[in-house]
PDB file of C-alpha atoms in Angstrom:
ATOM      1  CA  MET A   1       6.578  75.013  12.427  1.00  0.00           C
ATOM      2  CA  ASP A   2       5.285  77.710  14.737  1.00  0.00           C
ATOM      3  CA  HIS A   3       1.729  76.531  15.262  1.00  0.00           C
ATOM      4  CA  VAL A   4       0.842  72.819  15.390  1.00  0.00           C
ATOM      5  CA  GLU A   5      -2.757  71.763  15.719  1.00  0.00           C
ATOM      6  CA  ILE A   6      -4.002  68.219  16.379  1.00  0.00           C
ATOM      7  CA  VAL A   7      -7.502  67.844  14.990  1.00  0.00           C
ATOM      8  CA  PRO A   8      -9.940  65.043  14.166  1.00  0.00           C
ATOM      9  CA  MET A   9      -9.309  63.592  10.717  1.00  0.00           C
ATOM     10  CA  GLN A  10     -11.620  64.953   8.018  1.00  0.00           C
ATOM     11  CA  LEU A  11     -12.268  64.093   4.394  1.00  0.00           C
ATOM     12  CA  SER A  12      -9.988  66.955   3.349  1.00  0.00           C
ATOM     13  CA  HIS A  13      -7.042  65.151   5.044  1.00  0.00           C
ATOM     14  CA  LEU A  14      -7.550  61.812   3.297  1.00  0.00           C
ATOM     15  CA  GLU A  15      -5.145  62.257   0.375  1.00  0.00           C
ATOM     16  CA  SER A  16      -2.363  63.631   2.586  1.00  0.00           C
ATOM     17  CA  VAL A  17      -2.791  60.814   5.129  1.00  0.00           C
ATOM     18  CA  LEU A  18      -2.673  58.184   2.400  1.00  0.00           C
ATOM     19  CA  ASN A  19       0.424  59.722   0.794  1.00  0.00           C
ATOM     20  CA  LEU A  20       2.283  60.084   4.110  1.00  0.00           C
ATOM     21  CA  GLY A  21       1.523  56.442   4.878  1.00  0.00           C
ATOM     22  CA  TYR A  22       3.008  55.379   1.548  1.00  0.00           C
ATOM     23  CA  ARG A  23       6.153  57.388   2.352  1.00  0.00           C
ATOM     24  CA  ALA A  24       6.379  56.122   5.928  1.00  0.00           C
ATOM     25  CA  TYR A  25       5.604  52.416   5.532  1.00  0.00           C
ATOM     26  CA  ASP A  26       7.430  49.817   3.502  1.00  0.00           C
ATOM     27  CA  VAL A  27       4.352  48.462   1.753  1.00  0.00           C
ATOM     28  CA  ASP A  28       6.315  45.475   0.455  1.00  0.00           C
ATOM     29  CA  ALA A  29       7.031  44.200   3.972  1.00  0.00           C
ATOM     30  CA  MET A  30       4.676  42.742   6.564  1.00  0.00           C
ATOM     31  CA  PRO A  31       2.700  44.092   8.353  1.00  0.00           C
ATOM     32  CA  TYR A  32       2.410  47.163   6.120  1.00  0.00           C
ATOM     33  CA  THR A  33       1.252  45.354   3.004  1.00  0.00           C
ATOM     34  CA  SER A  34      -2.293  46.301   3.963  1.00  0.00           C
ATOM     35  CA  TRP A  35      -1.729  50.074   3.758  1.00  0.00           C
ATOM     36  CA  SER A  36      -4.236  51.399   1.240  1.00  0.00           C
ATOM     37  CA  LEU A  37      -7.082  53.818   0.754  1.00  0.00           C
ATOM     38  CA  SER A  38      -9.506  51.174   2.030  1.00  0.00           C
ATOM     39  CA  THR A  39      -7.395  50.710   5.185  1.00  0.00           C
ATOM     40  CA  VAL A  40      -7.668  54.404   5.997  1.00  0.00           C
ATOM     41  CA  ALA A  41     -11.349  54.518   5.079  1.00  0.00           C
ATOM     42  CA  VAL A  42     -12.282  51.475   7.181  1.00  0.00           C
ATOM     43  CA  HIS A  43     -10.649  52.959  10.277  1.00  0.00           C
ATOM     44  CA  TRP A  44     -12.184  56.357   9.731  1.00  0.00           C
ATOM     45  CA  ASP A  45     -15.575  54.814   9.024  1.00  0.00           C
ATOM     46  CA  ALA A  46     -15.507  52.433  12.006  1.00  0.00           C
ATOM     47  CA  GLN A  47     -13.998  54.745  14.635  1.00  0.00           C
ATOM     48  CA  PRO A  48     -13.689  58.345  13.401  1.00  0.00           C
ATOM     49  CA  GLU A  49     -13.117  59.696  16.904  1.00  0.00           C
ATOM     50  CA  ALA A  50      -9.883  57.639  17.098  1.00  0.00           C
ATOM     51  CA  CYS A  51      -8.451  59.092  13.850  1.00  0.00           C
ATOM     52  CA  TRP A  52      -6.422  62.283  14.282  1.00  0.00           C
ATOM     53  CA  VAL A  53      -4.073  64.448  12.244  1.00  0.00           C
ATOM     54  CA  ALA A  54      -1.411  66.978  13.192  1.00  0.00           C
ATOM     55  CA  MET A  55      -1.299  70.071  10.984  1.00  0.00           C
ATOM     56  CA  ASP A  56       0.764  73.205  10.677  1.00  0.00           C
ATOM     57  CA  GLU A  57       0.754  76.091   8.218  1.00  0.00           C
ATOM     58  CA  GLU A  58       2.516  73.885   5.616  1.00  0.00           C
ATOM     59  CA  GLY A  59       0.052  70.991   5.875  1.00  0.00           C
ATOM     60  CA  LEU A  60      -0.021  67.481   7.342  1.00  0.00           C
ATOM     61  CA  LEU A  61       2.639  66.639   9.926  1.00  0.00           C
ATOM     62  CA  GLY A  62       1.326  63.246  11.009  1.00  0.00           C
ATOM     63  CA  PHE A  63      -1.648  61.034  11.717  1.00  0.00           C
ATOM     64  CA  VAL A  64      -2.899  58.226  13.910  1.00  0.00           C
ATOM     65  CA  LEU A  65      -5.629  55.698  13.131  1.00  0.00           C
ATOM     66  CA  GLY A  66      -7.162  53.588  15.877  1.00  0.00           C
ATOM     67  CA  SER A  67     -10.158  51.337  16.318  1.00  0.00           C
ATOM     68  CA  LEU A  68     -12.014  49.283  18.870  1.00  0.00           C
ATOM     69  CA  SER A  69     -11.907  45.531  18.672  1.00  0.00           C
ATOM     70  CA  TYR A  70      -8.530  43.932  18.386  1.00  0.00           C
ATOM     71  CA  ASP A  71      -8.653  40.383  17.080  1.00  0.00           C
ATOM     72  CA  GLU A  72     -11.633  38.866  18.864  1.00  0.00           C
ATOM     73  CA  ARG A  73     -11.373  41.207  21.885  1.00  0.00           C
ATOM     74  CA  GLU A  74     -14.116  43.783  21.488  1.00  0.00           C
ATOM     75  CA  ASP A  75     -13.034  45.512  24.700  1.00  0.00           C
ATOM     76  CA  TRP A  76      -9.507  46.254  23.450  1.00  0.00           C
ATOM     77  CA  GLY A  77      -8.608  49.250  21.355  1.00  0.00           C
ATOM     78  CA  TYR A  78      -5.979  49.059  18.651  1.00  0.00           C
ATOM     79  CA  LEU A  79      -3.696  51.957  17.818  1.00  0.00           C
ATOM     80  CA  GLU A  80      -2.816  50.504  14.442  1.00  0.00           C
ATOM     81  CA  TRP A  81      -1.330  53.235  12.252  1.00  0.00           C
ATOM     82  CA  ILE A  82       0.799  56.246  13.157  1.00  0.00           C
ATOM     83  CA  ALA A  83       3.189  58.185  10.969  1.00  0.00           C
ATOM     84  CA  LEU A  84       5.009  61.500  11.067  1.00  0.00           C
ATOM     85  CA  ASP A  85       6.534  63.623   8.375  1.00  0.00           C
ATOM     86  CA  GLU A  86      10.297  63.927   8.906  1.00  0.00           C
ATOM     87  CA  ARG A  87      10.023  67.613   9.792  1.00  0.00           C
ATOM     88  CA  ALA A  88       7.741  66.741  12.736  1.00  0.00           C
ATOM     89  CA  ARG A  89       9.922  64.148  14.443  1.00  0.00           C
ATOM     90  CA  GLY A  90      11.290  64.765  17.925  1.00  0.00           C
ATOM     91  CA  LYS A  91       8.819  67.532  18.750  1.00  0.00           C
ATOM     92  CA  GLY A  92       6.244  65.617  20.817  1.00  0.00           C
ATOM     93  CA  ILE A  93       3.700  65.532  17.984  1.00  0.00           C
ATOM     94  CA  ALA A  94       3.500  61.725  17.920  1.00  0.00           C
ATOM     95  CA  SER A  95       2.780  61.735  21.666  1.00  0.00           C
ATOM     96  CA  GLY A  96      -0.033  64.228  21.127  1.00  0.00           C
ATOM     97  CA  LEU A  97      -1.541  62.008  18.438  1.00  0.00           C
ATOM     98  CA  VAL A  98      -1.220  58.909  20.641  1.00  0.00           C
ATOM     99  CA  GLU A  99      -2.892  60.668  23.566  1.00  0.00           C
ATOM    100  CA  ARG A 100      -5.865  61.839  21.463  1.00  0.00           C
ATOM    101  CA  CYS A 101      -6.349  58.374  19.964  1.00  0.00           C
ATOM    102  CA  CYS A 102      -6.082  56.608  23.331  1.00  0.00           C
ATOM    103  CA  ALA A 103      -8.491  59.047  25.017  1.00  0.00           C
ATOM    104  CA  ALA A 104     -11.046  58.400  22.259  1.00  0.00           C
ATOM    105  CA  LEU A 105     -10.661  54.624  22.491  1.00  0.00           C
ATOM    106  CA  PHE A 106     -10.964  54.615  26.287  1.00  0.00           C
ATOM    107  CA  ALA A 107     -14.045  56.877  26.035  1.00  0.00           C
ATOM    108  CA  ALA A 108     -15.530  54.387  23.546  1.00  0.00           C
ATOM    109  CA  GLY A 109     -15.147  51.565  26.075  1.00  0.00           C
ATOM    110  CA  ALA A 110     -11.679  50.084  25.556  1.00  0.00           C
ATOM    111  CA  SER A 111     -10.311  48.399  28.664  1.00  0.00           C
ATOM    112  CA  ARG A 112      -6.835  48.245  27.097  1.00  0.00           C
ATOM    113  CA  ILE A 113      -5.151  49.622  24.024  1.00  0.00           C
ATOM    114  CA  ILE A 114      -2.559  47.676  22.138  1.00  0.00           C
ATOM    115  CA  THR A 115      -0.152  48.614  19.399  1.00  0.00           C
ATOM    116  CA  ASP A 116       2.716  46.934  17.642  1.00  0.00           C
ATOM    117  CA  VAL A 117       6.104  48.330  16.717  1.00  0.00           C
ATOM    118  CA  GLU A 118       8.683  46.744  14.425  1.00  0.00           C
ATOM    119  CA  SER A 119      11.507  45.286  16.501  1.00  0.00           C
ATOM    120  CA  ASP A 120      14.147  47.528  14.921  1.00  0.00           C
ATOM    121  CA  ASN A 121      12.131  50.759  15.301  1.00  0.00           C
ATOM    122  CA  LYS A 122      13.743  51.939  18.537  1.00  0.00           C
ATOM    123  CA  ALA A 123      12.392  55.500  18.328  1.00  0.00           C
ATOM    124  CA  SER A 124       8.766  54.364  18.055  1.00  0.00           C
ATOM    125  CA  ALA A 125       9.215  51.821  20.841  1.00  0.00           C
ATOM    126  CA  ALA A 126      10.664  54.511  23.125  1.00  0.00           C
ATOM    127  CA  MET A 127       7.823  56.896  22.265  1.00  0.00           C
ATOM    128  CA  MET A 128       5.215  54.240  23.063  1.00  0.00           C
ATOM    129  CA  ARG A 129       6.913  53.549  26.413  1.00  0.00           C
ATOM    130  CA  ARG A 130       6.901  57.301  27.187  1.00  0.00           C
ATOM    131  CA  ASN A 131       3.167  57.262  26.513  1.00  0.00           C
ATOM    132  CA  GLY A 132       2.349  54.509  29.004  1.00  0.00           C
ATOM    133  CA  PHE A 133       2.595  51.408  26.823  1.00  0.00           C
ATOM    134  CA  THR A 134       4.476  48.397  28.145  1.00  0.00           C
ATOM    135  CA  GLU A 135       5.728  45.382  26.275  1.00  0.00           C
ATOM    136  CA  GLY A 136       3.162  42.670  26.761  1.00  0.00           C
ATOM    137  CA  VAL A 137       4.100  39.897  24.388  1.00  0.00           C
ATOM    138  CA  THR A 138       7.216  39.286  22.396  1.00  0.00           C
ATOM    139  CA  VAL A 139       6.627  37.362  19.205  1.00  0.00           C
ATOM    140  CA  THR A 140       8.976  36.620  16.370  1.00  0.00           C
ATOM    141  CA  LEU A 141       7.168  36.104  13.103  1.00  0.00           C
ATOM    142  CA  PHE A 142       8.834  33.270  11.222  1.00  0.00           C
ATOM    143  CA  VAL A 143       7.937  32.906   7.563  1.00  0.00           C
ATOM    144  CA  ARG A 144       8.508  29.977   5.249  1.00  0.00           C
ATOM    145  CA  SER A 145       7.518  30.345   1.629  1.00  0.00           C
ATOM    146  CA  ASN A 146       6.085  27.448  -0.330  1.00  0.00           C
ATOM    147  CA  PRO A 147       8.907  26.353  -2.657  1.00  0.00           C
ATOM    148  CA  ASP A 148       6.347  25.003  -5.140  1.00  0.00           C
ATOM    149  CA  ARG A 149       4.476  28.303  -5.434  1.00  0.00           C
ATOM    150  CA  PRO A 150       5.945  31.561  -6.673  1.00  0.00           C
ATOM    151  CA  ALA A 151       5.398  34.668  -4.575  1.00  0.00           C
ATOM    152  CA  PRO A 152       2.287  36.684  -5.515  1.00  0.00           C
ATOM    153  CA  PRO A 153       2.861  39.576  -7.898  1.00  0.00           C
ATOM    154  CA  ALA A 154       3.797  42.877  -6.242  1.00  0.00           C
ATOM    155  CA  GLY A 155       0.413  44.421  -7.073  1.00  0.00           C
ATOM    156  CA  HIS A 156      -1.512  41.774  -5.120  1.00  0.00           C
ATOM    157  CA  PRO A 157      -0.394  41.590  -1.466  1.00  0.00           C
ATOM    158  CA  ALA A 158      -1.318  38.631   0.689  1.00  0.00           C
ATOM    159  CA  ARG A 159      -4.696  38.868   2.426  1.00  0.00           C
ATOM    160  CA  ASP A 160      -4.364  40.428   5.863  1.00  0.00           C
ATOM    161  CA  PRO A 161      -6.627  38.657   8.394  1.00  0.00           C
ATOM    162  CA  ALA A 162      -6.472  41.599  10.833  1.00  0.00           C
ATOM    163  CA  ARG A 163      -7.797  43.902   8.140  1.00  0.00           C
ATOM    164  CA  ALA A 164     -10.624  41.471   7.399  1.00  0.00           C
ATOM    165  CA  ARG A 165     -11.602  41.443  11.106  1.00  0.00           C
ATOM    166  CA  LEU A 166     -11.580  45.242  11.179  1.00  0.00           C
ATOM    167  CA  ARG A 167     -13.849  45.357   8.133  1.00  0.00           C
ATOM    168  CA  ARG A 168     -16.247  42.907   9.811  1.00  0.00           C
ATOM    169  CA  ALA A 169     -16.266  45.097  12.917  1.00  0.00           C
ATOM    170  CA  ALA A 170     -16.967  48.166  10.800  1.00  0.00           C
ATOM    171  CA  ARG A 171     -19.926  46.463   9.159  1.00  0.00           C
ATOM    172  CA  THR A 172     -21.447  45.439  12.495  1.00  0.00           C
ATOM    173  CA  THR A 173     -21.219  48.984  13.913  1.00  0.00           C
ATOM    174  CA  SER A 174     -23.023  50.555  10.944  1.00  0.00           C
TER     175      SER A 174
END
């Protein structure tokens, strides 16, 4: 890994980004059940300047996908997806991706940028702190399944309301 380049995401990166996401995220666990081709496409369509990839001579090292409009806050940016290939970890590449995404979101008008990190992902939490993020809210997601209803089949994840809001935002910016 002699030469690493962080560049705006392009169509030619799409398959590699999607595949790295499937390797990096546990798509059977919340909140990653919404990782899909449409997730990547909606971000890239809505806010292409906030979608970056890190490349070297072997190919994709990592990516970040961000967007404006978190929940109902149109002035907040959301750094929603970031992943690194194992060979890229500990080399500052994630920080480079975060910085490019944040710069794009601030340039697009974000007054704040938020992100979320799983509570047991200490490395990602430390990296976000190194990049100027502070813990704002601590929430524990408690889940209780309906005992009268079986869980949905593995091929049909539960509807993700955040993804639906992002799609609405993408439609209004077109």
